[in-house]
mmCIF file of C-alpha atoms and ligand atoms in Angstrom:
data_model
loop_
_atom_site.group_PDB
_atom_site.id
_atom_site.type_symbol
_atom_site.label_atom_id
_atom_site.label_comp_id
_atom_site.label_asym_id
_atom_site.label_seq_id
_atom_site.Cartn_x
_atom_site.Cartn_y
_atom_site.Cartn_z
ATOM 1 C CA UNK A 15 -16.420 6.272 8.873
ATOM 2 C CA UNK A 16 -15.607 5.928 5.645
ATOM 3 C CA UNK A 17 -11.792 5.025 4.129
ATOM 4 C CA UNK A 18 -10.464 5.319 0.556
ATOM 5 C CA UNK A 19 -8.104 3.178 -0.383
ATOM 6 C CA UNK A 20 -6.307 2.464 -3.803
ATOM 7 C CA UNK A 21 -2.416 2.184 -5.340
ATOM 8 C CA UNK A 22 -0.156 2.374 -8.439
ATOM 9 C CA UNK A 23 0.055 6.044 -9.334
ATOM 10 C CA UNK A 24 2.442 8.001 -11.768
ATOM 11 C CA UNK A 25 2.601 11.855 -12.151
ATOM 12 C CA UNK A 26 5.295 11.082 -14.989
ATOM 13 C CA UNK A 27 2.709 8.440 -16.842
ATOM 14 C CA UNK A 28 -0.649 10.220 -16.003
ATOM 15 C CA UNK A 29 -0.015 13.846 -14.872
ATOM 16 C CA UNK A 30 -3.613 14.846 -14.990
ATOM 17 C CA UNK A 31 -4.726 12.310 -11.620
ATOM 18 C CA UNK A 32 -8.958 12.978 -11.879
ATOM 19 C CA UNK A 33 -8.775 9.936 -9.393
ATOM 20 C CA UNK A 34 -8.272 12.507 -6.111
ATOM 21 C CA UNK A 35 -10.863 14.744 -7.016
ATOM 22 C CA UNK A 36 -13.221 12.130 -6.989
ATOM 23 C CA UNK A 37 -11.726 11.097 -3.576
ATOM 24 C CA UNK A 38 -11.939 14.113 -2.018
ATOM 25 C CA UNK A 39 -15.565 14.832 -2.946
ATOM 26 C CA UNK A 40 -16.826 11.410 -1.185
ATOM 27 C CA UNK A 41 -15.106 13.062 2.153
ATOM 28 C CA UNK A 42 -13.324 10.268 3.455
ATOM 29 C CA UNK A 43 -11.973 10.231 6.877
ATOM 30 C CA UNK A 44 -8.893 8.149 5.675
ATOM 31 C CA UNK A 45 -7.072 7.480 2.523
ATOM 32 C CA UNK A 46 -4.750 4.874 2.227
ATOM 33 C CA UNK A 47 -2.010 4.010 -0.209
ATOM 34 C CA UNK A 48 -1.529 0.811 -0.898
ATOM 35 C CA UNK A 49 1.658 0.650 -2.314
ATOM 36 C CA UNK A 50 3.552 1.946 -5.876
ATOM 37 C CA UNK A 51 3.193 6.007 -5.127
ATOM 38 C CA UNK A 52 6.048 6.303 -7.619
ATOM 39 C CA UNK A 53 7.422 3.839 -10.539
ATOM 40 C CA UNK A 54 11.482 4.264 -9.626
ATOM 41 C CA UNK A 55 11.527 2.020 -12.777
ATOM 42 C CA UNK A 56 10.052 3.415 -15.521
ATOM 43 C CA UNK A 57 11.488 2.267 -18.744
ATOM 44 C CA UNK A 58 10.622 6.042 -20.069
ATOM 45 C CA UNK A 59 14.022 6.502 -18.667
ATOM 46 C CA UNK A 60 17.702 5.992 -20.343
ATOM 47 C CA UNK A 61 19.360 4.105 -17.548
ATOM 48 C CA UNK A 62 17.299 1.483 -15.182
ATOM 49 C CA UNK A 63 17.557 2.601 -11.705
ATOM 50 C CA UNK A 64 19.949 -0.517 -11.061
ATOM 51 C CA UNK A 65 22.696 1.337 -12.657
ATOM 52 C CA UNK A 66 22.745 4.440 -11.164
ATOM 53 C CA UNK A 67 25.375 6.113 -8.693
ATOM 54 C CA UNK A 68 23.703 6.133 -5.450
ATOM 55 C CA UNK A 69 23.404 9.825 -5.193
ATOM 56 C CA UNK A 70 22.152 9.679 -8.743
ATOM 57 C CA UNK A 71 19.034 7.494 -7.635
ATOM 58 C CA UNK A 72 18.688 9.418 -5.095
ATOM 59 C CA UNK A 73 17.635 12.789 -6.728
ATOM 60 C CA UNK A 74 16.164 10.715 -9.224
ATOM 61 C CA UNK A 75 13.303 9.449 -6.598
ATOM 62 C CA UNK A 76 13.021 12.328 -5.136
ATOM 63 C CA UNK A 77 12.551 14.396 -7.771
ATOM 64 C CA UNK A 78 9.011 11.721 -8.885
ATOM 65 C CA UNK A 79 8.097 12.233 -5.168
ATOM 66 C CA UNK A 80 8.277 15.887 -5.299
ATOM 67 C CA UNK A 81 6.515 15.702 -8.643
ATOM 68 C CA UNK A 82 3.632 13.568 -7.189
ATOM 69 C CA UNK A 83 3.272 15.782 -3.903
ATOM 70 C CA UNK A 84 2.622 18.870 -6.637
ATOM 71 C CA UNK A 85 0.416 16.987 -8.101
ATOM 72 C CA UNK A 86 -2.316 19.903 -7.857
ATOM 73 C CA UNK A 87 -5.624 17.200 -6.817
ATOM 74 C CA UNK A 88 -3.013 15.144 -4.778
ATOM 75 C CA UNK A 89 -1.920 17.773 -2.745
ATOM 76 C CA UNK A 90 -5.714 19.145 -2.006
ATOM 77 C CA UNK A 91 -6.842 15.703 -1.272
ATOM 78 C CA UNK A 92 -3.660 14.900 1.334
ATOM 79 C CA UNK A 93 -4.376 18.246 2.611
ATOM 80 C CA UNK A 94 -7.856 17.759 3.557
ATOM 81 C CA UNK A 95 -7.672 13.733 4.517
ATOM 82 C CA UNK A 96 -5.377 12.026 7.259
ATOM 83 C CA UNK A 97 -3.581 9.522 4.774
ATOM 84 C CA UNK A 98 -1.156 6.594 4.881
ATOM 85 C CA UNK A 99 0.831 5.039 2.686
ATOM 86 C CA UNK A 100 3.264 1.462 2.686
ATOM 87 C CA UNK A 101 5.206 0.816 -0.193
ATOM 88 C CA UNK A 102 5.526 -1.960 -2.900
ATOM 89 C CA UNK A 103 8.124 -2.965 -5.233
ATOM 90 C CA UNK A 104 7.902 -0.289 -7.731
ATOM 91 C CA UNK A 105 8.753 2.382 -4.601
ATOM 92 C CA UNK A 106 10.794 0.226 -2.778
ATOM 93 C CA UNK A 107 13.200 -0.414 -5.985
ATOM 94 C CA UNK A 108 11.808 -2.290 -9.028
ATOM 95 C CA UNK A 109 9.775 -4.788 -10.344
ATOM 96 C CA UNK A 110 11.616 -8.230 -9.705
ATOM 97 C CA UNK A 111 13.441 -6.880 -6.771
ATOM 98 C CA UNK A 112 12.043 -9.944 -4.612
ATOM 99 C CA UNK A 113 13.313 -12.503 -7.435
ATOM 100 C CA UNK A 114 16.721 -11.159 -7.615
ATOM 101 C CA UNK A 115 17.149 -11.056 -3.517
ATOM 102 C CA UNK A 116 18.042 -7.376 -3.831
ATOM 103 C CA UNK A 117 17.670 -6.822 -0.011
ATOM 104 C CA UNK A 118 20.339 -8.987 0.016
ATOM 105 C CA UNK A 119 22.931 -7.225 -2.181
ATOM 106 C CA UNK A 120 25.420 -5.420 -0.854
ATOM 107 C CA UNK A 121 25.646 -3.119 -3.908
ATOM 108 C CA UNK A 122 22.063 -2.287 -3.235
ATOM 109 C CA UNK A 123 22.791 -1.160 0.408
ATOM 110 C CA UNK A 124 23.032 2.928 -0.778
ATOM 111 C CA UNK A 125 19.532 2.396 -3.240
ATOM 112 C CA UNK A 126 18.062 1.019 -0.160
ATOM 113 C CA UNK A 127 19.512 3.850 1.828
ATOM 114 C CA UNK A 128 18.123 6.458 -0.167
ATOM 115 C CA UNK A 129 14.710 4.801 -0.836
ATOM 116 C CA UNK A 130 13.962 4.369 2.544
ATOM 117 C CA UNK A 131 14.771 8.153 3.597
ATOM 118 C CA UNK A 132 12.567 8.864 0.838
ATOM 119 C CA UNK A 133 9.292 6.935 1.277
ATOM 120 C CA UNK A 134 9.906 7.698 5.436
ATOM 121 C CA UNK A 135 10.011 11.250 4.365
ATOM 122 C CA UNK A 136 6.764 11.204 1.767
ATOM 123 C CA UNK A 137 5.052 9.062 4.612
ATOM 124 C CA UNK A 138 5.987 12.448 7.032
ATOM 125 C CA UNK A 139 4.247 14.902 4.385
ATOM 126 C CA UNK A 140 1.084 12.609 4.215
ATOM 127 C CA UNK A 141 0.590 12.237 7.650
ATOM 128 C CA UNK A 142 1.233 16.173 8.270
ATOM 129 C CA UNK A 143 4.453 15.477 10.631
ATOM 130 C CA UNK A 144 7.104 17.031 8.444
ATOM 131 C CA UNK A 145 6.883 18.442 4.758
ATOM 132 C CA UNK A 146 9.120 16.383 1.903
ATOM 133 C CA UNK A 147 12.176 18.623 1.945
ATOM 134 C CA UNK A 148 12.985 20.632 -0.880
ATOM 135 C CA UNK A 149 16.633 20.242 -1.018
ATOM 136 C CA UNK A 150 18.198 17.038 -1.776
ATOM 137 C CA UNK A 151 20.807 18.168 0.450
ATOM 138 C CA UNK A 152 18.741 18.195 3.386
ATOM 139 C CA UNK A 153 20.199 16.011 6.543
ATOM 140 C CA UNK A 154 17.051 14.540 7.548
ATOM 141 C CA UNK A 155 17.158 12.371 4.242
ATOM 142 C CA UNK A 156 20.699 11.703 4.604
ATOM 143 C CA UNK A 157 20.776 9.257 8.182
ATOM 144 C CA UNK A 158 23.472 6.538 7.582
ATOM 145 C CA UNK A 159 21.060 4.081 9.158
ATOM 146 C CA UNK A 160 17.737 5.149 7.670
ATOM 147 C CA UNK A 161 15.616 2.624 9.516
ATOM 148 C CA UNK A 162 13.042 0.444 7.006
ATOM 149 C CA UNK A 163 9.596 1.782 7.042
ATOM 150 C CA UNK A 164 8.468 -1.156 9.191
ATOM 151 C CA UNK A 165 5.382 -2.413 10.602
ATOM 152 C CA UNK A 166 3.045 0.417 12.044
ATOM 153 C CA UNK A 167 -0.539 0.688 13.651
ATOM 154 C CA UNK A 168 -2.977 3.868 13.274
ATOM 155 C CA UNK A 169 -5.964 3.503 15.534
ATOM 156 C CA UNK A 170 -9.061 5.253 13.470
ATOM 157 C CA UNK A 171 -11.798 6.395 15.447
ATOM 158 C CA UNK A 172 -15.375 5.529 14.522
ATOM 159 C CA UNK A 173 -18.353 7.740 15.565
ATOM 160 C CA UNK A 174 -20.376 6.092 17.610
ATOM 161 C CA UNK A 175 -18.519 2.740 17.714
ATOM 162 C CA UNK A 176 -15.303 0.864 18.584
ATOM 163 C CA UNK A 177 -12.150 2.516 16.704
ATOM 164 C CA UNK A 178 -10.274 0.350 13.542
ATOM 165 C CA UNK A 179 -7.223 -0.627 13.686
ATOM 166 C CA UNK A 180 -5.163 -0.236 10.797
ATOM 167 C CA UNK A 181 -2.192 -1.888 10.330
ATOM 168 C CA UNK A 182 0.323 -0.343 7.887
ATOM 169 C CA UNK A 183 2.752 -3.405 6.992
ATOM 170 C CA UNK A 184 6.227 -2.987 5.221
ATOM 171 C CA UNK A 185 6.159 -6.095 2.733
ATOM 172 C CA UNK A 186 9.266 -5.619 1.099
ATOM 173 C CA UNK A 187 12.262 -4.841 3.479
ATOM 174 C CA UNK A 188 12.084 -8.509 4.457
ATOM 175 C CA UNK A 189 10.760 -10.146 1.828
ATOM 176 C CA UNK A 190 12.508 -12.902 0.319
ATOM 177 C CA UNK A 191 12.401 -16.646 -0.596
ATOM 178 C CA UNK A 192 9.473 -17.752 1.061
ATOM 179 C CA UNK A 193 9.223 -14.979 3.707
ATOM 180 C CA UNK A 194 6.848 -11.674 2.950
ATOM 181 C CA UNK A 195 6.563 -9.927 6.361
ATOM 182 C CA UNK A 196 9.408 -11.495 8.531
ATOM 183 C CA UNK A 197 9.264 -13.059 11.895
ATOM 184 C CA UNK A 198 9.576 -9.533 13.609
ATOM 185 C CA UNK A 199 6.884 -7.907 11.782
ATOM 186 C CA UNK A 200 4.720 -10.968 12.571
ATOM 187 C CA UNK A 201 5.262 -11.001 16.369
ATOM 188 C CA UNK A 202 4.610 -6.721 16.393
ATOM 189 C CA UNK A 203 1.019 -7.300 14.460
ATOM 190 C CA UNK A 204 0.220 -10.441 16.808
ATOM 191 C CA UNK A 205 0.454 -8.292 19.484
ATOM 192 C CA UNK A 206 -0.966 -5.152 18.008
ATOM 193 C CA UNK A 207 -4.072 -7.566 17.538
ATOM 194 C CA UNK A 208 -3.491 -9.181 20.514
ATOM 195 C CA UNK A 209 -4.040 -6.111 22.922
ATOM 196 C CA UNK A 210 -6.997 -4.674 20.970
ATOM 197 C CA UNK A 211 -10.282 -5.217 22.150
ATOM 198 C CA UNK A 212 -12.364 -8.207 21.161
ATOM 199 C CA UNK A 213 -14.489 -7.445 18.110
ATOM 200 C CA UNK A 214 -11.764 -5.160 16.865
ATOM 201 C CA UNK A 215 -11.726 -4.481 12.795
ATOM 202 C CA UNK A 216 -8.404 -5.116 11.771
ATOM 203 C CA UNK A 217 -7.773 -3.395 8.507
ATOM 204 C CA UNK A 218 -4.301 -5.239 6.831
ATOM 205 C CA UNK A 219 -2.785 -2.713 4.210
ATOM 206 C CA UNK A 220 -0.965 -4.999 2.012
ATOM 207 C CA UNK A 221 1.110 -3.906 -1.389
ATOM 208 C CA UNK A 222 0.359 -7.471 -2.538
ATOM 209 C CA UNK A 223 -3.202 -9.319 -3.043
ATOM 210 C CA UNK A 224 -3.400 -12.389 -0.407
ATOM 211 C CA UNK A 225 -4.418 -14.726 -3.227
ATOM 212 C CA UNK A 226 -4.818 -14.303 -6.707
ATOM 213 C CA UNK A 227 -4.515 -16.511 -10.100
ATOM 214 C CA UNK A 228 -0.905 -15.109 -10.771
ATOM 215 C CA UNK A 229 2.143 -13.017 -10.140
ATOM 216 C CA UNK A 230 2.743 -11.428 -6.333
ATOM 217 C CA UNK A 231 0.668 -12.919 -3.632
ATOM 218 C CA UNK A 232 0.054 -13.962 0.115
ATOM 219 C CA UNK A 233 -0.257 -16.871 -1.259
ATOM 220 C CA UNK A 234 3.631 -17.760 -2.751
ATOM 221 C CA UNK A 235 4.678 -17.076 0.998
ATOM 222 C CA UNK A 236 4.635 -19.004 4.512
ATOM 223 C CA UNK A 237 2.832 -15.793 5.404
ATOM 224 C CA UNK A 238 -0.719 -17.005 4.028
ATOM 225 C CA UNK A 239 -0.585 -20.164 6.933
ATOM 226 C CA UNK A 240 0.250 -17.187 9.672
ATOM 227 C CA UNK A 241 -2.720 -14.581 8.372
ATOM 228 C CA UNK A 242 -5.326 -17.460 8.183
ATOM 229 C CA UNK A 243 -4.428 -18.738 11.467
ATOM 230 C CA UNK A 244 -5.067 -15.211 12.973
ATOM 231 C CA UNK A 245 -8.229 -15.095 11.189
ATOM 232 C CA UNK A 246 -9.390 -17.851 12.938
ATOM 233 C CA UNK A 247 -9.581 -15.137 16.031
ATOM 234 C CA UNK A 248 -9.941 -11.658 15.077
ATOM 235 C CA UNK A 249 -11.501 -10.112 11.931
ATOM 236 C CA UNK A 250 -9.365 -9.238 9.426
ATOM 237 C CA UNK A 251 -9.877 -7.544 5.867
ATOM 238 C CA UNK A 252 -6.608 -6.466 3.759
ATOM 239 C CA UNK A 253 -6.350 -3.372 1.756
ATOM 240 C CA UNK A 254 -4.565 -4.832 -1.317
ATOM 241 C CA UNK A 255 -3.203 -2.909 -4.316
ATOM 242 C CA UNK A 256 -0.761 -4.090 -7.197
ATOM 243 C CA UNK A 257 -2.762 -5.422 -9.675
ATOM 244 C CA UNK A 258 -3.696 -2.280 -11.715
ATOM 245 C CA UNK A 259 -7.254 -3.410 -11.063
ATOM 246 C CA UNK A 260 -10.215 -3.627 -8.483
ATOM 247 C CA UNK A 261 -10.886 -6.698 -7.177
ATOM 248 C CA UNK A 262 -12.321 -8.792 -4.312
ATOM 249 C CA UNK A 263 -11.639 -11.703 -3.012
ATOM 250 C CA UNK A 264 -12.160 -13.963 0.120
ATOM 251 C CA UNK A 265 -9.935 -16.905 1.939
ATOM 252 C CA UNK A 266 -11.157 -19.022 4.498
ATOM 253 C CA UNK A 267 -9.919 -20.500 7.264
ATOM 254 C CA UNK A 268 -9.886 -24.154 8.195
ATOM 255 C CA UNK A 269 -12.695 -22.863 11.118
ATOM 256 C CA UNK A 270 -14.797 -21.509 8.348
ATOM 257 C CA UNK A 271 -13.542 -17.970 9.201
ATOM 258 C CA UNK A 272 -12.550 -15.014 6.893
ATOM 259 C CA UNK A 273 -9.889 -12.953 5.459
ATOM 260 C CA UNK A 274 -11.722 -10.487 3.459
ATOM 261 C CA UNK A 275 -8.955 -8.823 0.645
ATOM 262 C CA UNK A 276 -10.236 -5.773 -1.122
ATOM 263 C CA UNK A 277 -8.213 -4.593 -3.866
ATOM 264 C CA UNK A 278 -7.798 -1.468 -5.165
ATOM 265 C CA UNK A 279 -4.816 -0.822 -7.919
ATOM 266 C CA UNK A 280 -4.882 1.556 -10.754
ATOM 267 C CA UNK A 281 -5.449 5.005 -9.745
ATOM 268 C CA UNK A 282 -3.682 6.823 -12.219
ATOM 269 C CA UNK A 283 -1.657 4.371 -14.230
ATOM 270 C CA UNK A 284 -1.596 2.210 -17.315
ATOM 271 C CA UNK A 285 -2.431 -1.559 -17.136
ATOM 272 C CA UNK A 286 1.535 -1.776 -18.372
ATOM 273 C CA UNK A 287 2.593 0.940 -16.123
ATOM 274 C CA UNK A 288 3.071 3.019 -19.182
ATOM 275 C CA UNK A 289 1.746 0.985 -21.719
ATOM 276 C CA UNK A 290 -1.888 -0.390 -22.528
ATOM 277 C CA UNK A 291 -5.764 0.965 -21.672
ATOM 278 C CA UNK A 292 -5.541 3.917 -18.679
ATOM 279 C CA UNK A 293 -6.905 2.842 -15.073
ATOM 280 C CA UNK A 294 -8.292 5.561 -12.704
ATOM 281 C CA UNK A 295 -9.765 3.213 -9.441
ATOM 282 C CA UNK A 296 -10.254 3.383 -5.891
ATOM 283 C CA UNK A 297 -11.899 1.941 -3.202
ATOM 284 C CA UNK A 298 -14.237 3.253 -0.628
ATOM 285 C CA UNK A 299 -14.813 1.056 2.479
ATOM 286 C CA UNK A 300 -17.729 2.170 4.531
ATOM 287 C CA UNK A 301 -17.826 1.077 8.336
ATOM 288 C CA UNK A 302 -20.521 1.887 11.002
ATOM 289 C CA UNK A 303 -20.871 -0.757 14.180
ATOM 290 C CA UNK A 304 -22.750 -3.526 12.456
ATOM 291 C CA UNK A 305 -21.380 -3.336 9.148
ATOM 292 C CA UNK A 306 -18.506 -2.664 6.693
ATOM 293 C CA UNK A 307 -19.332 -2.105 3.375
ATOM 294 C CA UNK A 308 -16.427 -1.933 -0.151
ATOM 295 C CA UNK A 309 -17.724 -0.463 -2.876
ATOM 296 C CA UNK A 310 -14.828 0.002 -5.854
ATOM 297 C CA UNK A 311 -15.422 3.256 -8.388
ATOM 298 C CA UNK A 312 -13.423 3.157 -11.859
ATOM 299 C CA UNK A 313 -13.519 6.445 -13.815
ATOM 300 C CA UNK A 314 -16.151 7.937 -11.375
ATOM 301 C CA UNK A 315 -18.567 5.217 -11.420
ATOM 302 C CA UNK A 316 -19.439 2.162 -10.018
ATOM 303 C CA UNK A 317 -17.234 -0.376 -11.363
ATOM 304 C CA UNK A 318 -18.398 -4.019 -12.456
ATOM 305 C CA UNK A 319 -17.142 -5.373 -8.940
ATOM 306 C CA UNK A 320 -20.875 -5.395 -6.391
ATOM 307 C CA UNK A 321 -20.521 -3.829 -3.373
ATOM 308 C CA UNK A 322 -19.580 -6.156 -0.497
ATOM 309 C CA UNK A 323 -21.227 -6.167 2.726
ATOM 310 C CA UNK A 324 -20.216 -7.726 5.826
ATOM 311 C CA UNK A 325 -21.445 -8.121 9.309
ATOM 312 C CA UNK A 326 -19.356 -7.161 11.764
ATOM 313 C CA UNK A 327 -20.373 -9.541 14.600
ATOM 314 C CA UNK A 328 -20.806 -12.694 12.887
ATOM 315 C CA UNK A 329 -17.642 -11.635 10.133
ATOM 316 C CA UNK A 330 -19.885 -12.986 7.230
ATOM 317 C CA UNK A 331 -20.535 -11.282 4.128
ATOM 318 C CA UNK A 332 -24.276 -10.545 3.759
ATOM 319 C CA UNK A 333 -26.162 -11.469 0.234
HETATM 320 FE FE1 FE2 B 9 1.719 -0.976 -9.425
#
């Protein structure tokens, strides 16, 4: 089976999107989104998105997810592959959110509101369960208690071999001080992994890289102790995005097991968001019953990152 995977995406910054096209002819079985489907903060715009009326914001994000669901090679791509998406800071509210505690501000309660109904509702479209309404109006984007996006599991099936599990986690309607997932969120993954099958490839769809050099990471939070200590019994790559780059990266345990993190940011973005050189990456993760291989393409080629492999038995990359 074979899963795309990359992040950070702007129909307002880079219309034209190549980036699906190139997708789509690979024939994935999956795609998944690993965070920043829309920039709610783009500095294009008069007011910052912290100053607008609630129902202002509102139309405001729904109007860049309508825009990116017409996006012409989007929409074929979605169409033609099961895809999943979580959500990172930039579609969750803005950069900094996390630093200013925004989940924790009262007069953020209606933002929140509204970008929850929102990303639940793109999520819908992707996933073929409901299309994005067209009318702002509409009551199924208007629930008092729109519920956070949350912690979800979609089991993939493999031909020929055991299914993946891939866990879709929300890492920003809990985030704060040093807390990325929250304690709820960690016991519901626990025992997603808990009650699959030994063996079972976990597949960890993560906004943020689990260790980097700088800026967001696993690593800042208590979270990083909790993922390496699961490590230590099931196998467990991350889908990362965020960085407006591909990347790789790997962080043993104290056992000498793995967390494997492949990145994938960048897909049709600027380094900046709307500033510096363009970026137009993905990921392609390749899994059969003995091995996975990552492989990351940056303006339809082979990028400078080589092409992991790892066995899935012993969960060691192979040279
Ligand atoms: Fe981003």
């Amino acid at each position: 089976m074979k899963i795309a995977f990359t992040s950070c995406f702007s129909a307002t910054v880079f219309p034209q999107q190549p980036v699906w096209k190139q997708i789509l002819a690979l024939k994935p079985d999956a795609l998944v989104l690993t965070g920043d489907s829309i920039y709610i903060d783009e500095l294009t715009h008069p007011t910052h998105p912290k100053a607008m009326a609630d129902f202002e914001f509102f139309q405001f994000v729904a109007a860049k997810y309508r825009r990116q669901l017409a996006q012409p090679d989007f929409a074929a791509l979605i169409a033609a592959v099961p895809t999943y998406a979580i959500w990172d800071d930039h579609d969750f509210l803005w950069n900094e959110s996390y630093e200013e505690k925004a989940i924790q501000k009262k007069v953020y309660a209606g933002l929140i509101r509204a970008s929850r109904a929102l990303f639940n509702a793109y999520c819908a479209h992707l996933e073929g369960r409901q299309r994005f309404p067209d009318d702002d109006s509409d009551a199924r984007l208007w629930d008092a208690n729109e519920p956070a996006p949350g912690y979800r599991q979609v089991i993939l099936d493999v031909p020929n071999g055991a299914p993946v599990h891939l866990h879709l986690t929300d890492g920003r309607s809990w985030r704060v001080n040093r807390t990325l997932l929250g304690s709820v969120q960690r016991t519901e993954i626990e025992a997603a992994m808990g009650a699959a099958p030994v063996g079972t490839l976990h597949l960890v769809a993560s906004g943020s890289v689990v260790e980097a050099h700088k800026g967001d990471q696993w690593g800042n939070f208590e979270d990083l102790a909790w993922l390496r200590e699961l490590a230590n019994k099931y196998c467990i790559a991350c889908l990362s995005g965020d960085i407006h780059a591909n990347d790789f990266h790997r962080i043993p345990t104290e056992n000498g097991r793995m967390v494997y993190d492949f990145t994938s940011s960048g897909a049709a973005i600027r380094r900046a968001i709307w500033a510096g050189t363009d970026c137009e990456n993905f990921g392609l993760m390749e899994i059969d019953a003995a091995t996975l291989r990552g492989q990351w393409i940056r303006f339809g080629q082979p990028g400078a990152l080589t092409p992991v492999t790892i066995d899935r038995l012993s969960w060691q990359m192979q040279a």
